[in-house]
CSV table of C-alpha atoms and ligand atoms in Angstrom, one decimal:
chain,number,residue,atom,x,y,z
A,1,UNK,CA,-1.5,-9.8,1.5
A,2,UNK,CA,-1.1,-7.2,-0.9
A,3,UNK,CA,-3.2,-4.3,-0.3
A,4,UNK,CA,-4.0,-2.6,-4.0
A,5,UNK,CA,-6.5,-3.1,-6.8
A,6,UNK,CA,-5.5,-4.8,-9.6
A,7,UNK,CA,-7.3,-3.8,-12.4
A,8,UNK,CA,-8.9,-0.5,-13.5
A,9,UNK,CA,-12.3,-2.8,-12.0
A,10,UNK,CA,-10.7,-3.1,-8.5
A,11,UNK,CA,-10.1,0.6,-8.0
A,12,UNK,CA,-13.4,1.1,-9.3
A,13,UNK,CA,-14.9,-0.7,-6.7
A,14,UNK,CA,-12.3,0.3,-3.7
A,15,UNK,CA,-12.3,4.3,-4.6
A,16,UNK,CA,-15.7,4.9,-6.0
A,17,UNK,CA,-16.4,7.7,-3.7
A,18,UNK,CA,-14.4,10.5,-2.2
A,19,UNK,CA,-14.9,9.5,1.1
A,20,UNK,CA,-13.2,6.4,0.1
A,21,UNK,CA,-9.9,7.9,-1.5
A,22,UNK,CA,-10.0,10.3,1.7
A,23,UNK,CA,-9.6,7.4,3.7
A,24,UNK,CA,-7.2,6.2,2.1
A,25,UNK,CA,-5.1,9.8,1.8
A,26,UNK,CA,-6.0,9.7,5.5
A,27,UNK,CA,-4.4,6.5,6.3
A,28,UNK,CA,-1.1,7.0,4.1
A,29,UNK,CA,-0.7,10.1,6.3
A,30,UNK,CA,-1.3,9.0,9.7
A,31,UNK,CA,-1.3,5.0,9.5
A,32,UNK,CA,-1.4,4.8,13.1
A,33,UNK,CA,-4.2,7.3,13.6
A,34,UNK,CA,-4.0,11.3,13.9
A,35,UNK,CA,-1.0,12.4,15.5
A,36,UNK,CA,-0.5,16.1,15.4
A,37,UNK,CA,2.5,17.5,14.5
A,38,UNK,CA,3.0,20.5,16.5
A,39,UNK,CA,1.9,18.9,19.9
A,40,UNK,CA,1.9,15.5,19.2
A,41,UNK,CA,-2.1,15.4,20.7
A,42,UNK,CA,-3.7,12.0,19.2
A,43,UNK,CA,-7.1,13.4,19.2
A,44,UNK,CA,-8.8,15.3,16.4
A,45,UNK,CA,-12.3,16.1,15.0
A,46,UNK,CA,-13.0,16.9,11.5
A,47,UNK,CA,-14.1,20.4,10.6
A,48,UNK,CA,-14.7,19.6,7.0
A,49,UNK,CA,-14.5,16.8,5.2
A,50,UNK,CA,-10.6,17.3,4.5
A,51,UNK,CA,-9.9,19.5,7.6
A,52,UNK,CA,-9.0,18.0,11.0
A,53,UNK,CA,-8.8,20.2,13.8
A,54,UNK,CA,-6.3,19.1,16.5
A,55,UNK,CA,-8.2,18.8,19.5
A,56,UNK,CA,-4.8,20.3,21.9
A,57,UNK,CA,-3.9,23.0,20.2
A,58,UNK,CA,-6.6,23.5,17.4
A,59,UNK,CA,-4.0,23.4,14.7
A,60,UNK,CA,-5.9,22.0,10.7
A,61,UNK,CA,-4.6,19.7,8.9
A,62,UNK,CA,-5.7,19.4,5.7
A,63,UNK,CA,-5.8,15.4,4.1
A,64,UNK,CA,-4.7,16.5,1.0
A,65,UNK,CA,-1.8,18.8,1.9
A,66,UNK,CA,1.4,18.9,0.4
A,67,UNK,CA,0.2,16.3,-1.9
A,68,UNK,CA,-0.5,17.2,-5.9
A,69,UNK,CA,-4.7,17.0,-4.7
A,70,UNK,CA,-3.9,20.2,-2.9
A,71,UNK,CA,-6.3,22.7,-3.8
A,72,UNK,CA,-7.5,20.7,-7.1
A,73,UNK,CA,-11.4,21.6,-7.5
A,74,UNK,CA,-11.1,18.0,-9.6
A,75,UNK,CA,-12.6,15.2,-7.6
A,76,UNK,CA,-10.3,12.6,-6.0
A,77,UNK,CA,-12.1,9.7,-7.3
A,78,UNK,CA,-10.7,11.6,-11.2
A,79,UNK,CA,-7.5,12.2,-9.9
A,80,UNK,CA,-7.1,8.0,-8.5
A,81,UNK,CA,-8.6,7.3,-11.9
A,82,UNK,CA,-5.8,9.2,-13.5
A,83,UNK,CA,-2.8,8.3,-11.7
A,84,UNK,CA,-4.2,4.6,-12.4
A,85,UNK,CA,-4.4,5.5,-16.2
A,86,UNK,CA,-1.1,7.1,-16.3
A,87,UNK,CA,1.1,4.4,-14.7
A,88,UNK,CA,-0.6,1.9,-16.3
A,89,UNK,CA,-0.3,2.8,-19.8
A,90,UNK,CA,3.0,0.6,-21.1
A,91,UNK,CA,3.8,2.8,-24.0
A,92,UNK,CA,3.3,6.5,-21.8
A,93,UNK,CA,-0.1,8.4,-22.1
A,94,UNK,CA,-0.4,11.7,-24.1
A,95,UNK,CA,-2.9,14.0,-22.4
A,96,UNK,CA,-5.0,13.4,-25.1
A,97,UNK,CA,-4.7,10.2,-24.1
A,98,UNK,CA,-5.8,11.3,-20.5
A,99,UNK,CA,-8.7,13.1,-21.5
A,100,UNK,CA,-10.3,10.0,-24.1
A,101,UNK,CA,-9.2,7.5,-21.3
A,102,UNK,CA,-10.9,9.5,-18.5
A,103,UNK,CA,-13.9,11.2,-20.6
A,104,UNK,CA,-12.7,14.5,-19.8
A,105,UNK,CA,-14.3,17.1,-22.2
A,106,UNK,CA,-11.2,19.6,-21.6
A,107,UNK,CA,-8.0,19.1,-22.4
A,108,UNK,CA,-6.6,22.0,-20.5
A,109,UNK,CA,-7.4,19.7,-18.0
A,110,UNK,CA,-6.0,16.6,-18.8
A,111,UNK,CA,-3.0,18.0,-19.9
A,112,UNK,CA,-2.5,19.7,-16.1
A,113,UNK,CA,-3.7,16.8,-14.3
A,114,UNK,CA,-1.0,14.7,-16.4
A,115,UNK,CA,1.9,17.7,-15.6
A,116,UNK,CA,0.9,17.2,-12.4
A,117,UNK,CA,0.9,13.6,-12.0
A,118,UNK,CA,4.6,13.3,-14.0
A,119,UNK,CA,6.2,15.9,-11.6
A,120,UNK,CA,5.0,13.1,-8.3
A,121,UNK,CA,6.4,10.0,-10.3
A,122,UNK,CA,9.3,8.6,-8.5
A,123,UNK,CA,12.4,8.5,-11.1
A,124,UNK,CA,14.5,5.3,-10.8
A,125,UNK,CA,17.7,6.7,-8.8
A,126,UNK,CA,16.7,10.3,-9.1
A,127,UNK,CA,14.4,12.2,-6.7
A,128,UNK,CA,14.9,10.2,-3.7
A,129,UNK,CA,12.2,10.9,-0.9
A,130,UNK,CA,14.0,12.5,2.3
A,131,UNK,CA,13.0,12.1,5.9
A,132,UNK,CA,10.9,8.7,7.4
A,133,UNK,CA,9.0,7.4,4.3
A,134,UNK,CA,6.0,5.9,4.5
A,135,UNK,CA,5.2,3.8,1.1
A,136,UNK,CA,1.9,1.9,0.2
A,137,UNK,CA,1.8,0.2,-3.2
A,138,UNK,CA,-1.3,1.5,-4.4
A,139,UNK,CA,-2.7,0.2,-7.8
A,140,UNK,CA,-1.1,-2.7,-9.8
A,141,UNK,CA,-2.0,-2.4,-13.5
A,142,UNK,CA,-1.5,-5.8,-15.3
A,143,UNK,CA,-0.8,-6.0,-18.7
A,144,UNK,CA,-4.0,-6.7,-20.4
A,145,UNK,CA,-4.2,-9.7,-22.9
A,146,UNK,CA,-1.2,-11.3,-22.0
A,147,UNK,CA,-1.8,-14.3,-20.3
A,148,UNK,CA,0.5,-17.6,-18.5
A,149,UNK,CA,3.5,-16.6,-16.9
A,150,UNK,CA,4.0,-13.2,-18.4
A,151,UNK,CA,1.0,-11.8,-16.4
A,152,UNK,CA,3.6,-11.8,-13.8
A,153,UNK,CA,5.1,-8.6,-14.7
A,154,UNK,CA,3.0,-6.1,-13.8
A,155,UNK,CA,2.8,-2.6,-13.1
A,156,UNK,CA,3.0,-1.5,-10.1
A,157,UNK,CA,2.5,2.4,-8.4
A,158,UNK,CA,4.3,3.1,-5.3
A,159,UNK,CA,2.6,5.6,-3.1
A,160,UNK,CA,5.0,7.6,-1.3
A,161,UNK,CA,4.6,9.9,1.7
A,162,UNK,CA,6.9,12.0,2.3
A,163,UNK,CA,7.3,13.4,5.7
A,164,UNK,CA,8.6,17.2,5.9
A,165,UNK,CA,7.6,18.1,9.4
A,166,UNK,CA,3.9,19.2,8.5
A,167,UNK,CA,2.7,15.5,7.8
A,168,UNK,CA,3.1,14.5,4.2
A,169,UNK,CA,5.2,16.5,1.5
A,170,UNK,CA,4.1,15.0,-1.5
A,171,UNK,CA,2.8,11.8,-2.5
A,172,UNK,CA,4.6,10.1,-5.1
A,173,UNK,CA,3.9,7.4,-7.1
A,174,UNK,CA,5.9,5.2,-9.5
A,175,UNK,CA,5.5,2.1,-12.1
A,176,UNK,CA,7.2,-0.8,-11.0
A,177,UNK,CA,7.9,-3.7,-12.5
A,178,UNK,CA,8.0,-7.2,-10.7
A,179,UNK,CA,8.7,-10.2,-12.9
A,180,UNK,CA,8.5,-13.9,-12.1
A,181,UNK,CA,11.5,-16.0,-11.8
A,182,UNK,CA,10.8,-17.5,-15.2
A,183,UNK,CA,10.3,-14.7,-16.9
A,184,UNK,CA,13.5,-14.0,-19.7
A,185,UNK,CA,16.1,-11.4,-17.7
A,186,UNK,CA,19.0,-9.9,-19.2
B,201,ZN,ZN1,-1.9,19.8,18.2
């Protein structure tokens, strides 16, 4: 099964809190539970609520390192919103666009938040992810009032994790397009 919301309502539901987008940064980075990278030590406690603490050797790892959430005061839950709203949009968002979609009263904001997400998008056959890649497909936005077989193509957004020794490197994320067999190819 497919593990990703499919409308704007689905990740509603699924990442309405932080803790819930934490668990899920959490998972993309170690999806077979902490592992530290410095020792290797499979235990951990939290020290805050993005910090583990390795239990060995007391290195912090920080959930959101490396990835474009780094450091953002913006919440999580904003930032899922707006990777959803970005991908999703067939004809490319504006960050005007971004800031009407999302109800944000500063565009400053939007427009960094959009910079932001642009630099992680995945390129077709440019900017390919080095090391062991771990990818999740993340959030599916269909195309809205298009119904029969053409709801088959969607929109999907690969979420990439990039290994660089620390954990993650960056987190990526990309539109994809899957198309049923009867839909018109060229
Ligand atoms: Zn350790």
């Amino acid at each position: 099964m497919e593990d990703y919301p499919r409308d704007l309502l689905e990740l509603e539901a699924r990442f309405s809190t932080e803790a819930a987008c934490r668990e899920y940064l959490f998972a993309l980075r170690w999806p077979e539970g902490f592992r530290c990278p410095r020792c290797g030590n499979q235990k951990a406690w939290p020290v805050s609520e993005m910090l583990w603490e390795c239990a060995s050797c007391h290195r912090q790892l920080s959930v959101t390192a490396g990835t474009i959430f780094q450091d953002s005061r913006l919440s999580l839950t904003l930032w899922f919103r707006a990777a959803w709203w970005v991908t999703s949009q067939k004809n490319g968002v504006s960050a005007m666009g971004l800031q009407r979609g999302l109800g944000l009263k500063s565009y400053k904001t939007a427009w960094a938040m959009l910079h932001k997400l642009r630099r992680a998008m995945v390129r077709p056959g440019r900017d390919r992810l080095q090391g062991r890649v771990e990818a999740d497909e993340a959030f599916v936005g269909g195309e809205e009032g298009v119904h029969g077989r053409q709801t088959e193509t969607k929109a999907m957004i690969a979420v990439a994790v990039e290994e660089d020794g620390e954990g993650i490197g960056r987190i990526r994320m990309r539109r994809r397009k899957a198309s049923c067999r009867s839909s018109r190819t060229r």
